[in-house]
Coordinates of C-alpha atoms and ligand atoms in Angstrom, one line a residue:
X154 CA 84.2 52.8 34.1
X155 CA 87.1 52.7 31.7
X156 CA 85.7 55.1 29.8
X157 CA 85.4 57.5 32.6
X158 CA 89.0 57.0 34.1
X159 CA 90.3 57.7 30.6
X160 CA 88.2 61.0 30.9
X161 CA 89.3 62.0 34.4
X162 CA 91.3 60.3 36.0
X163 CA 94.1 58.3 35.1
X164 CA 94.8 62.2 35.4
X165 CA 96.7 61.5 36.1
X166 CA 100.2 61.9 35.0
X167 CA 125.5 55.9 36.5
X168 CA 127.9 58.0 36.5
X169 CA 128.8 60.4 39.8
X170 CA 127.7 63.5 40.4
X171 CA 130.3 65.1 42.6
X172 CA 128.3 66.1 45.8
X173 CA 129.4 64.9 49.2
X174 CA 131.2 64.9 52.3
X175 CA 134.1 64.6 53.4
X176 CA 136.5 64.3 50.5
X177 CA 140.1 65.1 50.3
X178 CA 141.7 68.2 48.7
X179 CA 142.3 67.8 44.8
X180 CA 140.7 64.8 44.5
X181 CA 136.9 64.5 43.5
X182 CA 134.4 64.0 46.3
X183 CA 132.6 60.6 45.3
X184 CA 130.5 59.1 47.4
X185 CA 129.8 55.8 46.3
X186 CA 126.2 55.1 44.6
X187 CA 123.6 53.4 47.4
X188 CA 123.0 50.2 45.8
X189 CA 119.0 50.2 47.2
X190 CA 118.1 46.6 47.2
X191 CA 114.7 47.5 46.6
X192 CA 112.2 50.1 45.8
X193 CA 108.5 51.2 47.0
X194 CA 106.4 53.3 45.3
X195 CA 102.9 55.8 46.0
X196 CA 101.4 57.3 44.0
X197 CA 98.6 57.4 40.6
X198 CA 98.4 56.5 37.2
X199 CA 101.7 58.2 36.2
X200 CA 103.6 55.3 38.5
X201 CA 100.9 52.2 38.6
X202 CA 102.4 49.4 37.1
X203 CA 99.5 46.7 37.7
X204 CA 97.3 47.8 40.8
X205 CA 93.8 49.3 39.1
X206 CA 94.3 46.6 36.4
X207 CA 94.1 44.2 38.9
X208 CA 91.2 45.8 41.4
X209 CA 89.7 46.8 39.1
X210 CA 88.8 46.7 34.8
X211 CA 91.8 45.6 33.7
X212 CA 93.5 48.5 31.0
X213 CA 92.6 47.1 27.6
X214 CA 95.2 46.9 24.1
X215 CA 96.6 48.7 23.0
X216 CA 98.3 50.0 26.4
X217 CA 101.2 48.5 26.6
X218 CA 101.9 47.6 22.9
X219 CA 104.9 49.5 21.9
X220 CA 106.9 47.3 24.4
X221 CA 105.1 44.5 26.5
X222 CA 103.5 43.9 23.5
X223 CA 100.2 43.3 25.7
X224 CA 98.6 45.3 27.8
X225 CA 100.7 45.8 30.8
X226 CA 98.5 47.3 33.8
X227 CA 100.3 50.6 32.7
X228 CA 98.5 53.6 31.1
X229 CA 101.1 54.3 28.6
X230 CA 101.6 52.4 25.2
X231 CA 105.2 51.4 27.6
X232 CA 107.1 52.0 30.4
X233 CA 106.3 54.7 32.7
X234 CA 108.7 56.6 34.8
X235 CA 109.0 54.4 37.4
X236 CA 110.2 51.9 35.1
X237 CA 112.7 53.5 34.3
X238 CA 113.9 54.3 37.6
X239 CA 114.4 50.5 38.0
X240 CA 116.0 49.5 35.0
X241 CA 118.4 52.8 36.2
X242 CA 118.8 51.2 39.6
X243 CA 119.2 47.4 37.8
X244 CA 116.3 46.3 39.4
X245 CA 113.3 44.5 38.1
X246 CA 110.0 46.1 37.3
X247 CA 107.7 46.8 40.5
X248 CA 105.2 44.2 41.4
X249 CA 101.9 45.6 42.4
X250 CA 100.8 45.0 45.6
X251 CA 97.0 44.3 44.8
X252 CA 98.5 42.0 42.1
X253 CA 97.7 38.4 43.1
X254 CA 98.7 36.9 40.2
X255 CA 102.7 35.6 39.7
X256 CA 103.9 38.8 41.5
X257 CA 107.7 39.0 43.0
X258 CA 108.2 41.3 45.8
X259 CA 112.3 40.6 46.4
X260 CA 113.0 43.9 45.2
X261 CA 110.2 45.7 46.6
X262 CA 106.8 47.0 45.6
X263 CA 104.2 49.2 44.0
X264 CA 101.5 50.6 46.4
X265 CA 99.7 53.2 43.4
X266 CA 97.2 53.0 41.6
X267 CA 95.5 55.3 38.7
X268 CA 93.1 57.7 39.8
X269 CA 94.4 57.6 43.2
X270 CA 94.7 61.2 45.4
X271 CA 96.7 62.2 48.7
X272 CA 93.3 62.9 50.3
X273 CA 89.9 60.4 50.2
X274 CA 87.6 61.7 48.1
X275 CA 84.3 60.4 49.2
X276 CA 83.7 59.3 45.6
X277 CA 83.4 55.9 44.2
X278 CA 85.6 54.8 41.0
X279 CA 82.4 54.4 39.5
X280 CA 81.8 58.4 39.3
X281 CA 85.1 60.2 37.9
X282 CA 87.2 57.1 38.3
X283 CA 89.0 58.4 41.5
X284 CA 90.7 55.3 42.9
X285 CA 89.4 54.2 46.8
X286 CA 93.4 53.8 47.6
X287 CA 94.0 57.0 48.4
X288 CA 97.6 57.6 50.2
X289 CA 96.4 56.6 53.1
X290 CA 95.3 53.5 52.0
X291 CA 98.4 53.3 50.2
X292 CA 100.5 53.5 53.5
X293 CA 98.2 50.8 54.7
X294 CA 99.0 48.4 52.3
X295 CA 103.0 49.3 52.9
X296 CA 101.9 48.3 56.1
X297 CA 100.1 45.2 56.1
X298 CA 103.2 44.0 53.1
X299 CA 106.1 45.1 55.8
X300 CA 104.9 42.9 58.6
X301 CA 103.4 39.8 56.4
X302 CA 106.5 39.4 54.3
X303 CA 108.6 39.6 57.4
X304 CA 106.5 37.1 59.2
X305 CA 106.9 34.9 55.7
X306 CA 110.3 34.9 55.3
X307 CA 111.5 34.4 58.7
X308 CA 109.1 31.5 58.5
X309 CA 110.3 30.3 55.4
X310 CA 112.0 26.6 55.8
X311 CA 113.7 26.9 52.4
X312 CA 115.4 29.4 50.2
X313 CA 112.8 28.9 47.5
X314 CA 110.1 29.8 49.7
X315 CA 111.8 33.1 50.3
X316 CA 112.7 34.0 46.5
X317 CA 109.6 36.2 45.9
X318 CA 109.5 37.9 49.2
X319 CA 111.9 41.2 50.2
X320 CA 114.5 40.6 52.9
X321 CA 113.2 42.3 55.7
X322 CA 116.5 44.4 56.6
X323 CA 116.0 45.7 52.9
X324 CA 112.9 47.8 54.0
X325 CA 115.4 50.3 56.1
X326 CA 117.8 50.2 52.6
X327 CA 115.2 50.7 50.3
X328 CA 114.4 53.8 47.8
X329 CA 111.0 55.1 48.8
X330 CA 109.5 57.1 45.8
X331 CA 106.4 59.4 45.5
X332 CA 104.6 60.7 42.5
X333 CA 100.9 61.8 43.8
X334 CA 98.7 65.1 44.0
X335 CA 98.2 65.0 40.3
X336 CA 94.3 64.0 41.1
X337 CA 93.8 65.9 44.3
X338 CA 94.0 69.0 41.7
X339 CA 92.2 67.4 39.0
X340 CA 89.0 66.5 41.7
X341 CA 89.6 70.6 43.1
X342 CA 89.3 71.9 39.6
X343 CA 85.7 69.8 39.0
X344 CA 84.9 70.8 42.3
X345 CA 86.1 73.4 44.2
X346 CA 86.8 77.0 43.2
X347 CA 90.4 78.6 43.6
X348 CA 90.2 80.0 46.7
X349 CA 88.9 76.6 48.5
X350 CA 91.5 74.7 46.5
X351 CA 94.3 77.3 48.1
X352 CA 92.6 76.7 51.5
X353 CA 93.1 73.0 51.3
X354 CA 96.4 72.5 49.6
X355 CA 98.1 73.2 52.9
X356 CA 96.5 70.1 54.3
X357 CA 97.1 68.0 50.8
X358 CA 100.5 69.0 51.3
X359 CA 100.7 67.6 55.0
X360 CA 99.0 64.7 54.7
X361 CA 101.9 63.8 51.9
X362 CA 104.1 64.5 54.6
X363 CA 102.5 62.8 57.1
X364 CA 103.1 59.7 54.7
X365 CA 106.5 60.6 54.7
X366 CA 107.0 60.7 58.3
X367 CA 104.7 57.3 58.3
X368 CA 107.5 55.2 56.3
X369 CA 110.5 56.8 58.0
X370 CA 108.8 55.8 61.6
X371 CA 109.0 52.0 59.9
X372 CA 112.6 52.4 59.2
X373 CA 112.6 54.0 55.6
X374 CA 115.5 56.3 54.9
X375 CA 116.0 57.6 51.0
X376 CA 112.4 59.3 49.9
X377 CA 112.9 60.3 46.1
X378 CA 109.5 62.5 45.8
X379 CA 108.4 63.8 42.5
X380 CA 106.2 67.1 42.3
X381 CA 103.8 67.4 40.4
X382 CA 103.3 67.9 36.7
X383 CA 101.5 70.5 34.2
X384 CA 98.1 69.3 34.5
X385 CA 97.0 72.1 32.3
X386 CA 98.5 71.1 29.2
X387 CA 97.0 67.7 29.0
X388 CA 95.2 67.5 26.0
X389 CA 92.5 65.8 27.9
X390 CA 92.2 69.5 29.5
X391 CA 92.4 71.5 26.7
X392 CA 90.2 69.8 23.9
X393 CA 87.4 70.9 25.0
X394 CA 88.1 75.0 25.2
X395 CA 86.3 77.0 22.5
X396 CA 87.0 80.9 22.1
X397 CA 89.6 81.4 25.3
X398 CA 89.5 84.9 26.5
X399 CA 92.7 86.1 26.0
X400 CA 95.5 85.1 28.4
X401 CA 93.7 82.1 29.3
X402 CA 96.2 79.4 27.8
X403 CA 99.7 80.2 27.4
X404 CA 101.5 80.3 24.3
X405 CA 102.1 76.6 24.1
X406 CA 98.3 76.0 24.3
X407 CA 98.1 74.8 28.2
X408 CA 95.7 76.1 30.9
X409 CA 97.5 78.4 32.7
X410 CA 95.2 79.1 35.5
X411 CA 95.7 74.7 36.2
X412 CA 99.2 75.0 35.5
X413 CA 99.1 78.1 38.4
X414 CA 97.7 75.8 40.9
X415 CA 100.2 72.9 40.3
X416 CA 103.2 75.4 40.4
X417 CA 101.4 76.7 43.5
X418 CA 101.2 72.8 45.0
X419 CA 104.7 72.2 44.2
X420 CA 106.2 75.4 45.9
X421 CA 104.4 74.3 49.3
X422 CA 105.5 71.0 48.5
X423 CA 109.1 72.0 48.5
X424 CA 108.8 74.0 51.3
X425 CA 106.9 71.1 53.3
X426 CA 110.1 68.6 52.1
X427 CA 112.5 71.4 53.4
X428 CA 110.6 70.9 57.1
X429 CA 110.6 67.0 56.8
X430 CA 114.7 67.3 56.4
X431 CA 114.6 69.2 60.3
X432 CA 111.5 66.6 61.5
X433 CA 113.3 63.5 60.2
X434 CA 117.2 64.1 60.9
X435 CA 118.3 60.8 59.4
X436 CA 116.2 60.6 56.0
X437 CA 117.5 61.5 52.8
X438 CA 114.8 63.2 51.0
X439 CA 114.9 64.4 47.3
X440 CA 112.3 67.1 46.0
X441 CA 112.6 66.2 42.2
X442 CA 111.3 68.6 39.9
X443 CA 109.1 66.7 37.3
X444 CA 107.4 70.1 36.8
X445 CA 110.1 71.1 34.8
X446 CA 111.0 68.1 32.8
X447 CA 107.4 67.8 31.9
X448 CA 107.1 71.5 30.6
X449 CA 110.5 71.7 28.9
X450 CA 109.8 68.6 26.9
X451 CA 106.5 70.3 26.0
X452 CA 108.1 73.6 25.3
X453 CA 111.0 72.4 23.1
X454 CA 108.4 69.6 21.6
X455 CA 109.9 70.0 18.0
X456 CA 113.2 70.0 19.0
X457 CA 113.4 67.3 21.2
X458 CA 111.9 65.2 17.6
X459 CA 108.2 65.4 19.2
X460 CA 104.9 66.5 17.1
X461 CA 103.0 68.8 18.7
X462 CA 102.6 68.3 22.5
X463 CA 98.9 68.4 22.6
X464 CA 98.4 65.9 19.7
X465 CA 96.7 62.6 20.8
X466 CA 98.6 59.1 19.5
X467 CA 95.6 56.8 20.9
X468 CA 91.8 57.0 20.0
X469 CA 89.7 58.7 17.9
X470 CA 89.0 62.2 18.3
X471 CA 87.4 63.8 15.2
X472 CA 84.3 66.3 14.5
X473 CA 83.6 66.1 18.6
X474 CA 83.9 62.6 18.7
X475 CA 85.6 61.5 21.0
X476 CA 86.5 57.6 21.8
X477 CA 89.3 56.9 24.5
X478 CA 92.2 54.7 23.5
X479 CA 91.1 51.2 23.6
X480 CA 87.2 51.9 23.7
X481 CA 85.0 51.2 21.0
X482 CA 81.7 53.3 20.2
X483 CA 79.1 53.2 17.4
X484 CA 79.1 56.3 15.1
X485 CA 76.3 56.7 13.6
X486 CA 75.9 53.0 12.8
X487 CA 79.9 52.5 12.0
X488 CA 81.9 50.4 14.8
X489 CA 84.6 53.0 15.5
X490 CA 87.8 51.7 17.6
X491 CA 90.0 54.4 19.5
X492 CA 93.9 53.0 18.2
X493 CA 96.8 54.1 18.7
X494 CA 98.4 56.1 16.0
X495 CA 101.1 54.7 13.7
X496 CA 103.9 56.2 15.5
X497 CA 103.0 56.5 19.4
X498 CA 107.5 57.1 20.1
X499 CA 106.5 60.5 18.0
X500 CA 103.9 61.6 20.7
X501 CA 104.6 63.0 24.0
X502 CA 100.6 62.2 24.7
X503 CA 99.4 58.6 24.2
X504 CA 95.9 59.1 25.3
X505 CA 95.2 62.6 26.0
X506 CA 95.8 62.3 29.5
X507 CA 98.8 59.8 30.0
X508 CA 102.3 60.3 28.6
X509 CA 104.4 58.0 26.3
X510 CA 106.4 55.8 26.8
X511 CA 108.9 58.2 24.9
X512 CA 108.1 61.0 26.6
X513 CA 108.7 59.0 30.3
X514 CA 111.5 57.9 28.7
X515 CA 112.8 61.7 28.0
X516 CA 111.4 62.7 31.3
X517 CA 113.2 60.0 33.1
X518 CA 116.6 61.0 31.0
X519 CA 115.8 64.4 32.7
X520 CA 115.2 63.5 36.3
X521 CA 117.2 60.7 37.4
X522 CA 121.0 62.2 36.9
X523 CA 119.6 65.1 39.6
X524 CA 119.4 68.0 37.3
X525 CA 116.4 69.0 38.2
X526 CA 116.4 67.6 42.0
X527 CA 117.0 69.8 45.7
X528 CA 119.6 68.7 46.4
X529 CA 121.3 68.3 43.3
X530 CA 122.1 64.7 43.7
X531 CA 121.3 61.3 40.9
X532 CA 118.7 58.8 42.0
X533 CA 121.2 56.2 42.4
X534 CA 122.7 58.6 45.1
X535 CA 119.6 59.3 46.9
X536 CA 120.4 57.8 49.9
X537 CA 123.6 60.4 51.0
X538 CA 121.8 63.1 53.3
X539 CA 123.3 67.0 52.3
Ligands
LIG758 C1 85.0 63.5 52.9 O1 84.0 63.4 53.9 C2 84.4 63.6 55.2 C3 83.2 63.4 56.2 O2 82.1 64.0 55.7 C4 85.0 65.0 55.4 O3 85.5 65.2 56.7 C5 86.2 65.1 54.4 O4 86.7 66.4 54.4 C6 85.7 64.8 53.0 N1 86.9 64.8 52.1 C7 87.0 65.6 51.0 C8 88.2 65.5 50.2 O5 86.1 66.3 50.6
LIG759 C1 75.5 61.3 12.3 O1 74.5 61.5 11.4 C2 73.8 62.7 11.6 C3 72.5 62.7 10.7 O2 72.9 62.4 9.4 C4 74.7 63.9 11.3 O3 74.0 65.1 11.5 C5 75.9 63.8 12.2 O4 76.8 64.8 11.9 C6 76.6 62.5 12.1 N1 77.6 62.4 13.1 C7 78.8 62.1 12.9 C8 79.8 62.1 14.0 O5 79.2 61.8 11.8
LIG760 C1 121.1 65.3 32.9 O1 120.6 64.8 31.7 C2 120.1 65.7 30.8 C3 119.5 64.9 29.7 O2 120.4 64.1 29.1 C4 121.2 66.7 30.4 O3 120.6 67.6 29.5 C5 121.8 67.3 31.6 O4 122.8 68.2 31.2 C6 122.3 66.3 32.6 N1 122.7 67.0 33.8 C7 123.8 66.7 34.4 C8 124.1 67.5 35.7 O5 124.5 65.8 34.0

């Protein structure tokens, strides 16, 4: 099943800014940073920090060796994204929620899980590696954690009792982020032709609201919701094209027709986030454009001290061979281990379908001082409504 996922699936994927109300002439408008006690997450493999690991096969070495120094339920050789977010917001890593093993929930949790989609699939893992916790399933779990670590800690006789468990008034406080949709494209394109993926993106769209409008009915407040990414210039996407008709990648060697379809997603998405604001008067919801980081740090690859963006760091991928990072096949009599390459913080792919941790690292850099988020605010911000 590894195997598969690493094939399909995993598919993935403070200083002020001056925005803000009601400041006084000649002096710059600061409103002070949020301080979220805690964050929860949604989403896929570009955000799970534990969950399929622990369902699930667990991700093998060498994930995770270019900073946990073990494999670290992440598919990255590091930190992903959402780690970085929390080290930004001085809070410790997420916790997954299907983690039963020494997790600490104080300052919140992680609900993804690679291969997961906004819509069920009607697949099993087994198949493509599409995850069973779909987003729904994901605001099931939020559910089940809300009212089971309130019932825990207000049960609690002694502190200690309460020191791995959020504070329930923190739920309302928290940062809720979102970084899903990657898969529900990645099933359309095996699937479905354009026109039936346009049809449904509407209702892939909605039903991300609809998980929006779920948490904010429990109290949430900040929602910090990533698009979604250039799908087509995965190598995992690419490696396989032989003789493109002309026009059919673009000229840094990515699918544009995929890359069409997430642009496509991420306008509606926009647009859907710009009717949550109206539906949902007091969130504070952030449309970040991930989009953007993603295909300027492939763009500018060279310049930003990258080799070339479609360049694999982990496995072995020679002659049409192809074994997945951390997998081990027999070639032609010859054991033959898919390892990472010498120099994975050189790579903005580490396995063909999941970034770096150097790349997350330059994509985080990009994202979380609000550059490239509507509004225009920094993550540690994202709780001030504009
Ligand atoms: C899954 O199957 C159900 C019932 O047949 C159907 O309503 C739903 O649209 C299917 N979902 C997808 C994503 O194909
Ligand atoms: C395996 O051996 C066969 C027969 O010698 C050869 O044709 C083929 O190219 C080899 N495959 C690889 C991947 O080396
Ligand atoms: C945000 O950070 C990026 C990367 O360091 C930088 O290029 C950009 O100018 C910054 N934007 C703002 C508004 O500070």
């Amino acid at each position: 099943m590894g195997f598969v996922r690493f094939l399909v699936i995993g598919f993935l994927v403070s200083w002020v800014l001056v925005v803000g109300g009601e400041e006084l002439m000649g002096s710059p408008p600061v409103s002070p940073p949020c301080d979220f006690p805690a964050i929860y997450n949604f989403g896929d493999s570009n955000s799970d920090t534990g969950g399929i690991s622990a369902a699930f096969q667990p991700i093998p070495s060498p994930y995770g060796d270019n900073f946990f120094h073990k494999p670290a339920g992440r598919d990255s050789d590091g930190r992903l994204v959402i780690d970085f977010i929390a080290e930004h917001l001085q809070l410790p890593y997420l916790s997954a929620y299907l983690n039963s093993i020494g997790p600490n929930f104080q300052h919140g949790a992680n609900f993804a899980t690679g291969g997961s989609t906004i819509r069920r699939q009607n697949e099993t893992i087994f198949a493509y590696g599409i995850s069973p916790f779909s987003l729904d399933v994901q605001i099931w779990h939020y559910d089940q954690f809300k009212v089971r670590t309130s019932d825990l800690y207000n049960q609690a006789k002694q502190a200690a009792d309460r020191s791995k468990l959020p504070r329930p008034e923190d739920f309302s406080k928290a940062l809720y982020t979102f970084d899903i949709g990657q898969n529900d494209l990645s099933v359309a394109f095996r699937k479905m032709s354009n026109e039936q993926l346009l049809a449904a993106m509407p209702d892939i769209v909605n039903q991300l609201a609809a998980a929006v409008q779920h948490v904010y009915q429990q109290g949430g407040r900040a929602f910090w919701i990533h698009n979604t990414g250039p799908i087509g210039c995965l190598p995992v996407a690419v490696m396989y094209i032989r003789n493109p008709p002309a026009g059919f990648l673009d000229q840094y060697g990515c699918i544009k027709g995929q890359n069409d379809m997430a642009v496509e997603f991420n306008k509606q998405l926009k647009d859907r986030v710009i009717k949550l604001r109206a539906e949902l008067p007091d969130a504070a919801i952030t449309y970040v454009d991930v989009y953007a980081a993603k295909y300027g740090l492939i763009s500018n690859a060279k310049n930003q001290g990258f080799v070339d963006p479609l360049k694999i760091c982990c496995g072995h991928h020679e002659n049409d061979v192809n074994i997945w990072c951390g997998n081990t096949a027999n070639i032609n009599g010859t054991e033959i281990f898919g390892a990472s390459c010498g120099n994975p913080s050189l790579f903005i792919s580490w396995d063909g379908v999941h970034y770096s941790q150097a790349a997350n690292q330059w994509i985080a850099n990009h994202v979380l001082n609000g550059s490239l988020s509507d509004p225009p605010i920094p993550i540690a911000h994202a709780c001030h409504k504009h």
